[in-house]
Amino acid sequence: MTHNPIIVALDVESAEEARTLVERIGPAAGFYKVGMELYAAAGMDFVRELLASGKDVFLDLKFYDIGETVKRAVAQVARTGVRFLTVHSSGAVMRAAVEGRGSSPLKLLAVTVLTSFDQQDLSDLGYSCSPAELVELRVRKAMEAGIDGIVASPVEARSIRSLAGPRAILVTPGVRSPGASKGDQKRVATPEEAIRDGADYLVIGRQITRAADPAAAVRQVLEEVQTVSRV
C-alpha cells in the first residue's frame, strides 16, 4: 500500500503537546486531525504551523450554523490550505459549505452519526430509526448537496461505499487495532476491517498518541493494512 491512510488525531490540550507528538511521529505520518479541543487551545495559528511544516490538516470542527455563517466560515478555512473540513449533514449547512468553498481544493466531509452514538443515544434525540438507517439518509443527502466525502463509523463503511460510489472520500474514526481499548467509542472496527470495507482514511488517536513510541504505533497500523484489498 503506497497510500498512507492514517490521520493522527491530535486530541491534546496544547500546541506544545501536539508539536511534540508530531515531532516524535516524524515521517511515519503526514496527516493530522485538529479537533475542537486543540482548536480551542491553539486556534488557526497551530493549524497554519502544521501546514507550513508540510503536513496535511483535517480540521474537524463540524460546522453547524445558519447558511450565511457557514458559507463565510468555510471560505476562511478554504484560504488556509487545510485539506479536509467537517460540516454537519444538514442540507442547508452542506449547500452553504459548498458555496463557501468555491473553487478551492478544500474537501468537505459530512458528519453522519458519531461513533460514540448507539441506538439508545438516537432514541434520546427523538430518532426512531437505527444508526445505520440515519447514516444512509445523511449519505444520500450529502451526495446530493455536492459534498466530497463522509465521516462515519467503520461499521457502516461497506454500505456507505456502495451508496456514495468510488470517488467519495470515506473517513472512519472509531478504528482500533485488535486488543486496543475502545475508549468511549461504541461502533468500532479494526484498521484491516475498515480498509477492506471501503475506508480511504482511518482517524486514530489514543492508540498512537498515548503509545510509548507513537511512530512505532503508526507503523504497526500500516503493517496491519498493507495487504488489504478493498471492496
PDB file of C-alpha atoms in Angstrom:
ATOM      1  CA  MET A   1       0.000   0.000   0.000  1.00  0.00           C
ATOM      2  CA  THR A   2       1.632   3.244  -1.146  1.00  0.00           C
ATOM      3  CA  HIS A   3      -1.180   5.477   0.160  1.00  0.00           C
ATOM      4  CA  ASN A   4      -0.850   6.177   3.882  1.00  0.00           C
ATOM      5  CA  PRO A   5      -4.449   6.101   5.194  1.00  0.00           C
ATOM      6  CA  ILE A   6      -3.689   7.213   8.749  1.00  0.00           C
ATOM      7  CA  ILE A   7      -4.871  10.569  10.068  1.00  0.00           C
ATOM      8  CA  VAL A   8      -3.477  11.068  13.569  1.00  0.00           C
ATOM      9  CA  ALA A   9      -5.972  12.760  15.884  1.00  0.00           C
ATOM     10  CA  LEU A  10      -4.204  15.459  17.875  1.00  0.00           C
ATOM     11  CA  ASP A  11      -6.771  15.448  20.671  1.00  0.00           C
ATOM     12  CA  VAL A  12      -4.478  17.116  23.192  1.00  0.00           C
ATOM     13  CA  GLU A  13      -4.570  20.156  25.459  1.00  0.00           C
ATOM     14  CA  SER A  14      -1.961  22.443  23.937  1.00  0.00           C
ATOM     15  CA  ALA A  15       0.054  23.325  20.862  1.00  0.00           C
ATOM     16  CA  GLU A  16       3.204  22.323  22.724  1.00  0.00           C
ATOM     17  CA  GLU A  17       1.888  18.815  23.378  1.00  0.00           C
ATOM     18  CA  ALA A  18       0.702  18.483  19.787  1.00  0.00           C
ATOM     19  CA  ARG A  19       4.006  19.777  18.444  1.00  0.00           C
ATOM     20  CA  THR A  20       5.909  17.206  20.492  1.00  0.00           C
ATOM     21  CA  LEU A  21       3.731  14.392  19.158  1.00  0.00           C
ATOM     22  CA  VAL A  22       4.233  15.482  15.558  1.00  0.00           C
ATOM     23  CA  GLU A  23       7.984  15.592  16.097  1.00  0.00           C
ATOM     24  CA  ARG A  24       8.015  12.126  17.693  1.00  0.00           C
ATOM     25  CA  ILE A  25       5.939  10.633  14.879  1.00  0.00           C
ATOM     26  CA  GLY A  26       8.175  12.207  12.255  1.00  0.00           C
ATOM     27  CA  PRO A  27       7.837  10.865   8.704  1.00  0.00           C
ATOM     28  CA  ALA A  28       5.697   7.894   9.785  1.00  0.00           C
ATOM     29  CA  ALA A  29       2.569  10.040   9.309  1.00  0.00           C
ATOM     30  CA  GLY A  30       1.885  13.264   7.478  1.00  0.00           C
ATOM     31  CA  PHE A  31      -1.829  13.866   8.048  1.00  0.00           C
ATOM     32  CA  TYR A  32      -3.198  15.263  11.314  1.00  0.00           C
ATOM     33  CA  LYS A  33      -6.653  15.977  12.677  1.00  0.00           C
ATOM     34  CA  VAL A  34      -7.195  19.176  14.641  1.00  0.00           C
ATOM     35  CA  GLY A  35     -10.462  18.926  16.548  1.00  0.00           C
ATOM     36  CA  MET A  36     -12.323  21.143  18.960  1.00  0.00           C
ATOM     37  CA  GLU A  37     -10.047  20.695  21.986  1.00  0.00           C
ATOM     38  CA  LEU A  38      -6.798  21.635  20.255  1.00  0.00           C
ATOM     39  CA  TYR A  39      -8.532  24.301  18.176  1.00  0.00           C
ATOM     40  CA  ALA A  40      -9.877  25.915  21.352  1.00  0.00           C
ATOM     41  CA  ALA A  41      -6.380  25.884  22.826  1.00  0.00           C
ATOM     42  CA  ALA A  42      -4.287  26.923  19.845  1.00  0.00           C
ATOM     43  CA  GLY A  43      -6.627  28.002  17.033  1.00  0.00           C
ATOM     44  CA  MET A  44      -5.671  28.615  13.430  1.00  0.00           C
ATOM     45  CA  ASP A  45      -2.150  29.617  14.397  1.00  0.00           C
ATOM     46  CA  PHE A  46      -1.286  26.000  15.108  1.00  0.00           C
ATOM     47  CA  VAL A  47      -3.152  24.821  12.012  1.00  0.00           C
ATOM     48  CA  ARG A  48      -1.012  27.178   9.934  1.00  0.00           C
ATOM     49  CA  GLU A  49       2.093  25.896  11.713  1.00  0.00           C
ATOM     50  CA  LEU A  50       1.256  22.336  10.698  1.00  0.00           C
ATOM     51  CA  LEU A  51       0.597  23.413   7.124  1.00  0.00           C
ATOM     52  CA  ALA A  52       3.857  25.364   6.975  1.00  0.00           C
ATOM     53  CA  SER A  53       5.756  22.254   8.075  1.00  0.00           C
ATOM     54  CA  GLY A  54       4.351  20.326   5.118  1.00  0.00           C
ATOM     55  CA  LYS A  55       1.639  18.397   6.974  1.00  0.00           C
ATOM     56  CA  ASP A  56      -1.895  17.827   5.737  1.00  0.00           C
ATOM     57  CA  VAL A  57      -4.618  19.021   8.097  1.00  0.00           C
ATOM     58  CA  PHE A  58      -8.085  17.626   8.711  1.00  0.00           C
ATOM     59  CA  LEU A  59      -9.956  20.403  10.536  1.00  0.00           C
ATOM     60  CA  ASP A  60     -12.716  18.613  12.423  1.00  0.00           C
ATOM     61  CA  LEU A  61     -14.988  21.413  13.663  1.00  0.00           C
ATOM     62  CA  LYS A  62     -18.341  20.060  12.423  1.00  0.00           C
ATOM     63  CA  PHE A  63     -19.663  23.436  11.276  1.00  0.00           C
ATOM     64  CA  TYR A  64     -23.350  23.882  12.060  1.00  0.00           C
ATOM     65  CA  ASP A  65     -24.994  27.294  11.884  1.00  0.00           C
ATOM     66  CA  ILE A  66     -27.166  29.410   9.626  1.00  0.00           C
ATOM     67  CA  GLY A  67     -26.186  29.183   5.977  1.00  0.00           C
ATOM     68  CA  GLU A  68     -24.524  32.587   5.634  1.00  0.00           C
ATOM     69  CA  THR A  69     -22.337  31.993   8.683  1.00  0.00           C
ATOM     70  CA  VAL A  70     -21.284  28.567   7.456  1.00  0.00           C
ATOM     71  CA  LYS A  71     -20.534  29.886   3.976  1.00  0.00           C
ATOM     72  CA  ARG A  72     -18.317  32.676   5.268  1.00  0.00           C
ATOM     73  CA  ALA A  73     -16.525  30.449   7.799  1.00  0.00           C
ATOM     74  CA  VAL A  74     -15.808  27.795   5.157  1.00  0.00           C
ATOM     75  CA  ALA A  75     -14.439  30.495   2.861  1.00  0.00           C
ATOM     76  CA  GLN A  76     -11.994  31.487   5.611  1.00  0.00           C
ATOM     77  CA  VAL A  77     -10.817  27.897   6.043  1.00  0.00           C
ATOM     78  CA  ALA A  78     -10.511  27.429   2.284  1.00  0.00           C
ATOM     79  CA  ARG A  79      -7.925  30.214   2.116  1.00  0.00           C
ATOM     80  CA  THR A  80      -5.555  28.470   4.513  1.00  0.00           C
ATOM     81  CA  GLY A  81      -4.722  25.289   2.603  1.00  0.00           C
ATOM     82  CA  VAL A  82      -6.475  22.930   5.027  1.00  0.00           C
ATOM     83  CA  ARG A  83      -7.211  19.698   3.164  1.00  0.00           C
ATOM     84  CA  PHE A  84     -10.377  18.364   4.885  1.00  0.00           C
ATOM     85  CA  LEU A  85     -13.110  20.189   6.820  1.00  0.00           C
ATOM     86  CA  THR A  86     -16.147  18.631   8.514  1.00  0.00           C
ATOM     87  CA  VAL A  87     -19.659  20.066   8.429  1.00  0.00           C
ATOM     88  CA  HIS A  88     -22.958  18.878   9.835  1.00  0.00           C
ATOM     89  CA  SER A  89     -25.034  16.804   7.413  1.00  0.00           C
ATOM     90  CA  SER A  90     -27.977  19.232   7.357  1.00  0.00           C
ATOM     91  CA  GLY A  91     -28.917  20.047   3.770  1.00  0.00           C
ATOM     92  CA  ALA A  92     -28.800  23.821   4.253  1.00  0.00           C
ATOM     93  CA  VAL A  93     -25.442  23.627   6.012  1.00  0.00           C
ATOM     94  CA  MET A  94     -23.892  21.418   3.337  1.00  0.00           C
ATOM     95  CA  ARG A  95     -25.101  23.602   0.467  1.00  0.00           C
ATOM     96  CA  ALA A  96     -23.744  26.710   2.186  1.00  0.00           C
ATOM     97  CA  ALA A  97     -20.407  24.990   2.773  1.00  0.00           C
ATOM     98  CA  VAL A  98     -20.111  24.019  -0.892  1.00  0.00           C
ATOM     99  CA  GLU A  99     -20.814  27.625  -1.862  1.00  0.00           C
ATOM    100  CA  GLY A 100     -18.252  28.934   0.622  1.00  0.00           C
ATOM    101  CA  ARG A 101     -15.577  26.510  -0.556  1.00  0.00           C
ATOM    102  CA  GLY A 102     -15.866  27.874  -4.085  1.00  0.00           C
ATOM    103  CA  SER A 103     -13.135  26.709  -6.456  1.00  0.00           C
ATOM    104  CA  SER A 104     -10.596  25.993  -3.720  1.00  0.00           C
ATOM    105  CA  PRO A 105      -9.175  22.468  -3.308  1.00  0.00           C
ATOM    106  CA  LEU A 106     -10.660  22.165   0.202  1.00  0.00           C
ATOM    107  CA  LYS A 107     -12.555  18.876   0.597  1.00  0.00           C
ATOM    108  CA  LEU A 108     -15.780  18.972   2.575  1.00  0.00           C
ATOM    109  CA  LEU A 109     -16.790  15.975   4.669  1.00  0.00           C
ATOM    110  CA  ALA A 110     -20.282  15.471   6.092  1.00  0.00           C
ATOM    111  CA  VAL A 111     -20.530  14.010   9.588  1.00  0.00           C
ATOM    112  CA  THR A 112     -23.238  11.342   9.735  1.00  0.00           C
ATOM    113  CA  VAL A 113     -23.663   9.685  13.162  1.00  0.00           C
ATOM    114  CA  LEU A 114     -20.951   9.966  15.798  1.00  0.00           C
ATOM    115  CA  THR A 115     -19.099   6.727  16.555  1.00  0.00           C
ATOM    116  CA  SER A 116     -19.910   7.195  20.246  1.00  0.00           C
ATOM    117  CA  PHE A 117     -23.661   7.005  19.478  1.00  0.00           C
ATOM    118  CA  ASP A 118     -25.737   3.848  19.571  1.00  0.00           C
ATOM    119  CA  GLN A 119     -29.477   3.156  19.296  1.00  0.00           C
ATOM    120  CA  GLN A 120     -30.200   4.485  22.782  1.00  0.00           C
ATOM    121  CA  ASP A 121     -28.465   7.775  22.010  1.00  0.00           C
ATOM    122  CA  LEU A 122     -30.550   8.229  18.862  1.00  0.00           C
ATOM    123  CA  SER A 123     -33.714   7.406  20.780  1.00  0.00           C
ATOM    124  CA  ASP A 124     -32.813  10.072  23.328  1.00  0.00           C
ATOM    125  CA  LEU A 125     -32.609  12.562  20.434  1.00  0.00           C
ATOM    126  CA  GLY A 126     -36.042  11.547  19.174  1.00  0.00           C
ATOM    127  CA  TYR A 127     -34.976   9.352  16.271  1.00  0.00           C
ATOM    128  CA  SER A 128     -36.879   6.100  15.791  1.00  0.00           C
ATOM    129  CA  CYS A 129     -34.524   4.782  13.106  1.00  0.00           C
ATOM    130  CA  SER A 130     -31.335   2.790  13.617  1.00  0.00           C
ATOM    131  CA  PRO A 131     -27.862   4.373  13.341  1.00  0.00           C
ATOM    132  CA  ALA A 132     -27.367   2.586  10.014  1.00  0.00           C
ATOM    133  CA  GLU A 133     -30.640   3.980   8.617  1.00  0.00           C
ATOM    134  CA  LEU A 134     -29.803   7.520   9.687  1.00  0.00           C
ATOM    135  CA  VAL A 135     -26.311   7.207   8.191  1.00  0.00           C
ATOM    136  CA  GLU A 136     -27.820   6.071   4.878  1.00  0.00           C
ATOM    137  CA  LEU A 137     -30.187   9.049   4.776  1.00  0.00           C
ATOM    138  CA  ARG A 138     -27.409  11.508   5.542  1.00  0.00           C
ATOM    139  CA  VAL A 139     -25.044   9.979   2.980  1.00  0.00           C
ATOM    140  CA  ARG A 140     -27.665  10.366   0.260  1.00  0.00           C
ATOM    141  CA  LYS A 141     -28.288  13.984   1.228  1.00  0.00           C
ATOM    142  CA  ALA A 142     -24.545  14.722   1.290  1.00  0.00           C
ATOM    143  CA  MET A 143     -24.007  13.354  -2.201  1.00  0.00           C
ATOM    144  CA  GLU A 144     -26.989  15.358  -3.485  1.00  0.00           C
ATOM    145  CA  ALA A 145     -25.502  18.531  -1.951  1.00  0.00           C
ATOM    146  CA  GLY A 146     -22.142  18.089  -3.680  1.00  0.00           C
ATOM    147  CA  ILE A 147     -20.152  17.147  -0.580  1.00  0.00           C
ATOM    148  CA  ASP A 148     -16.800  15.440  -1.258  1.00  0.00           C
ATOM    149  CA  GLY A 149     -16.931  12.758   1.375  1.00  0.00           C
ATOM    150  CA  ILE A 150     -18.312  11.239   4.525  1.00  0.00           C
ATOM    151  CA  VAL A 151     -17.192  10.791   8.116  1.00  0.00           C
ATOM    152  CA  ALA A 152     -18.791   7.713   9.650  1.00  0.00           C
ATOM    153  CA  SER A 153     -18.198   4.659  11.766  1.00  0.00           C
ATOM    154  CA  PRO A 154     -16.239   1.882  10.042  1.00  0.00           C
ATOM    155  CA  VAL A 155     -19.172  -0.380  10.862  1.00  0.00           C
ATOM    156  CA  GLU A 156     -21.111   1.409   8.097  1.00  0.00           C
ATOM    157  CA  ALA A 157     -18.178   1.707   5.672  1.00  0.00           C
ATOM    158  CA  ARG A 158     -19.295  -1.010   3.272  1.00  0.00           C
ATOM    159  CA  SER A 159     -22.832   0.320   2.866  1.00  0.00           C
ATOM    160  CA  ILE A 160     -21.595   3.920   2.577  1.00  0.00           C
ATOM    161  CA  ARG A 161     -19.158   2.999  -0.167  1.00  0.00           C
ATOM    162  CA  SER A 162     -21.985   1.324  -2.052  1.00  0.00           C
ATOM    163  CA  LEU A 163     -24.196   4.398  -1.677  1.00  0.00           C
ATOM    164  CA  ALA A 164     -21.613   7.134  -2.238  1.00  0.00           C
ATOM    165  CA  GLY A 165     -19.644   5.495  -5.035  1.00  0.00           C
ATOM    166  CA  PRO A 166     -15.921   5.051  -5.622  1.00  0.00           C
ATOM    167  CA  ARG A 167     -14.995   8.736  -5.836  1.00  0.00           C
ATOM    168  CA  ALA A 168     -16.367   9.811  -2.446  1.00  0.00           C
ATOM    169  CA  ILE A 169     -13.821  10.240   0.334  1.00  0.00           C
ATOM    170  CA  LEU A 170     -14.642   7.964   3.254  1.00  0.00           C
ATOM    171  CA  VAL A 171     -13.028   8.833   6.594  1.00  0.00           C
ATOM    172  CA  THR A 172     -13.574   6.496   9.535  1.00  0.00           C
ATOM    173  CA  PRO A 173     -12.911   7.333  13.181  1.00  0.00           C
ATOM    174  CA  GLY A 174     -13.620   4.614  15.726  1.00  0.00           C
ATOM    175  CA  VAL A 175     -10.781   2.454  14.412  1.00  0.00           C
ATOM    176  CA  ARG A 176      -8.822   0.285  16.845  1.00  0.00           C
ATOM    177  CA  SER A 177      -6.275  -2.470  16.333  1.00  0.00           C
ATOM    178  CA  PRO A 178      -7.169  -5.849  17.850  1.00  0.00           C
ATOM    179  CA  GLY A 179      -6.697  -5.644  21.607  1.00  0.00           C
ATOM    180  CA  ALA A 180      -6.638  -1.829  21.757  1.00  0.00           C
ATOM    181  CA  SER A 181      -9.040  -0.075  24.127  1.00  0.00           C
ATOM    182  CA  LYS A 182     -12.307   1.172  22.613  1.00  0.00           C
ATOM    183  CA  GLY A 183     -12.413   4.144  24.983  1.00  0.00           C
ATOM    184  CA  ASP A 184     -15.727   5.996  24.569  1.00  0.00           C
ATOM    185  CA  GLN A 185     -16.383   4.592  21.101  1.00  0.00           C
ATOM    186  CA  LYS A 186     -19.270   2.158  20.555  1.00  0.00           C
ATOM    187  CA  ARG A 187     -19.358   1.373  16.816  1.00  0.00           C
ATOM    188  CA  VAL A 188     -15.798   0.378  16.032  1.00  0.00           C
ATOM    189  CA  ALA A 189     -13.751  -1.853  13.739  1.00  0.00           C
ATOM    190  CA  THR A 190     -10.122  -2.791  13.186  1.00  0.00           C
ATOM    191  CA  PRO A 191      -7.966  -0.933  10.643  1.00  0.00           C
ATOM    192  CA  GLU A 192      -7.971  -4.012   8.418  1.00  0.00           C
ATOM    193  CA  GLU A 193     -11.777  -4.244   8.508  1.00  0.00           C
ATOM    194  CA  ALA A 194     -12.236  -0.525   7.805  1.00  0.00           C
ATOM    195  CA  ILE A 195      -9.947  -0.503   4.766  1.00  0.00           C
ATOM    196  CA  ARG A 196     -11.396  -3.762   3.452  1.00  0.00           C
ATOM    197  CA  ASP A 197     -14.914  -2.299   3.664  1.00  0.00           C
ATOM    198  CA  GLY A 198     -14.044   0.828   1.693  1.00  0.00           C
ATOM    199  CA  ALA A 199     -12.478   3.432   4.006  1.00  0.00           C
ATOM    200  CA  ASP A 200      -9.911   5.783   2.464  1.00  0.00           C
ATOM    201  CA  TYR A 201      -8.654   7.221   5.751  1.00  0.00           C
ATOM    202  CA  LEU A 202      -8.522   5.995   9.340  1.00  0.00           C
ATOM    203  CA  VAL A 203      -8.652   8.562  12.145  1.00  0.00           C
ATOM    204  CA  ILE A 204      -6.676   7.153  15.050  1.00  0.00           C
ATOM    205  CA  GLY A 205      -5.929   8.987  18.273  1.00  0.00           C
ATOM    206  CA  ARG A 206      -5.120   7.416  21.610  1.00  0.00           C
ATOM    207  CA  GLN A 207      -3.728   4.165  20.225  1.00  0.00           C
ATOM    208  CA  ILE A 208      -0.992   6.276  18.613  1.00  0.00           C
ATOM    209  CA  THR A 209      -0.771   9.443  20.682  1.00  0.00           C
ATOM    210  CA  ARG A 210      -0.615   7.646  24.045  1.00  0.00           C
ATOM    211  CA  ALA A 211       1.778   4.936  22.882  1.00  0.00           C
ATOM    212  CA  ALA A 212       5.272   4.759  24.343  1.00  0.00           C
ATOM    213  CA  ASP A 213       6.547   5.065  20.763  1.00  0.00           C
ATOM    214  CA  PRO A 214       3.959   6.873  18.610  1.00  0.00           C
ATOM    215  CA  ALA A 215       5.923   6.371  15.389  1.00  0.00           C
ATOM    216  CA  ALA A 216       6.091   2.626  16.007  1.00  0.00           C
ATOM    217  CA  ALA A 217       2.347   2.603  16.677  1.00  0.00           C
ATOM    218  CA  VAL A 218       1.738   4.234  13.288  1.00  0.00           C
ATOM    219  CA  ARG A 219       3.960   1.671  11.580  1.00  0.00           C
ATOM    220  CA  GLN A 220       2.091  -1.160  13.323  1.00  0.00           C
ATOM    221  CA  VAL A 221      -1.234   0.033  11.896  1.00  0.00           C
ATOM    222  CA  LEU A 222       0.300   0.399   8.437  1.00  0.00           C
ATOM    223  CA  GLU A 223       1.536  -3.185   8.635  1.00  0.00           C
ATOM    224  CA  GLU A 224      -1.982  -4.324   9.515  1.00  0.00           C
ATOM    225  CA  VAL A 225      -3.485  -2.792   6.379  1.00  0.00           C
ATOM    226  CA  GLN A 226      -0.707  -3.029   3.811  1.00  0.00           C
ATOM    227  CA  THR A 227      -2.054  -6.163   2.110  1.00  0.00           C
ATOM    228  CA  VAL A 228      -5.775  -5.445   2.444  1.00  0.00           C
ATOM    229  CA  SER A 229      -7.889  -5.348  -0.708  1.00  0.00           C
ATOM    230  CA  ARG A 230     -10.896  -3.009  -0.653  1.00  0.00           C
ATOM    231  CA  VAL A 231     -14.427  -3.961  -1.594  1.00  0.00           C
TER     232      VAL A 231
END
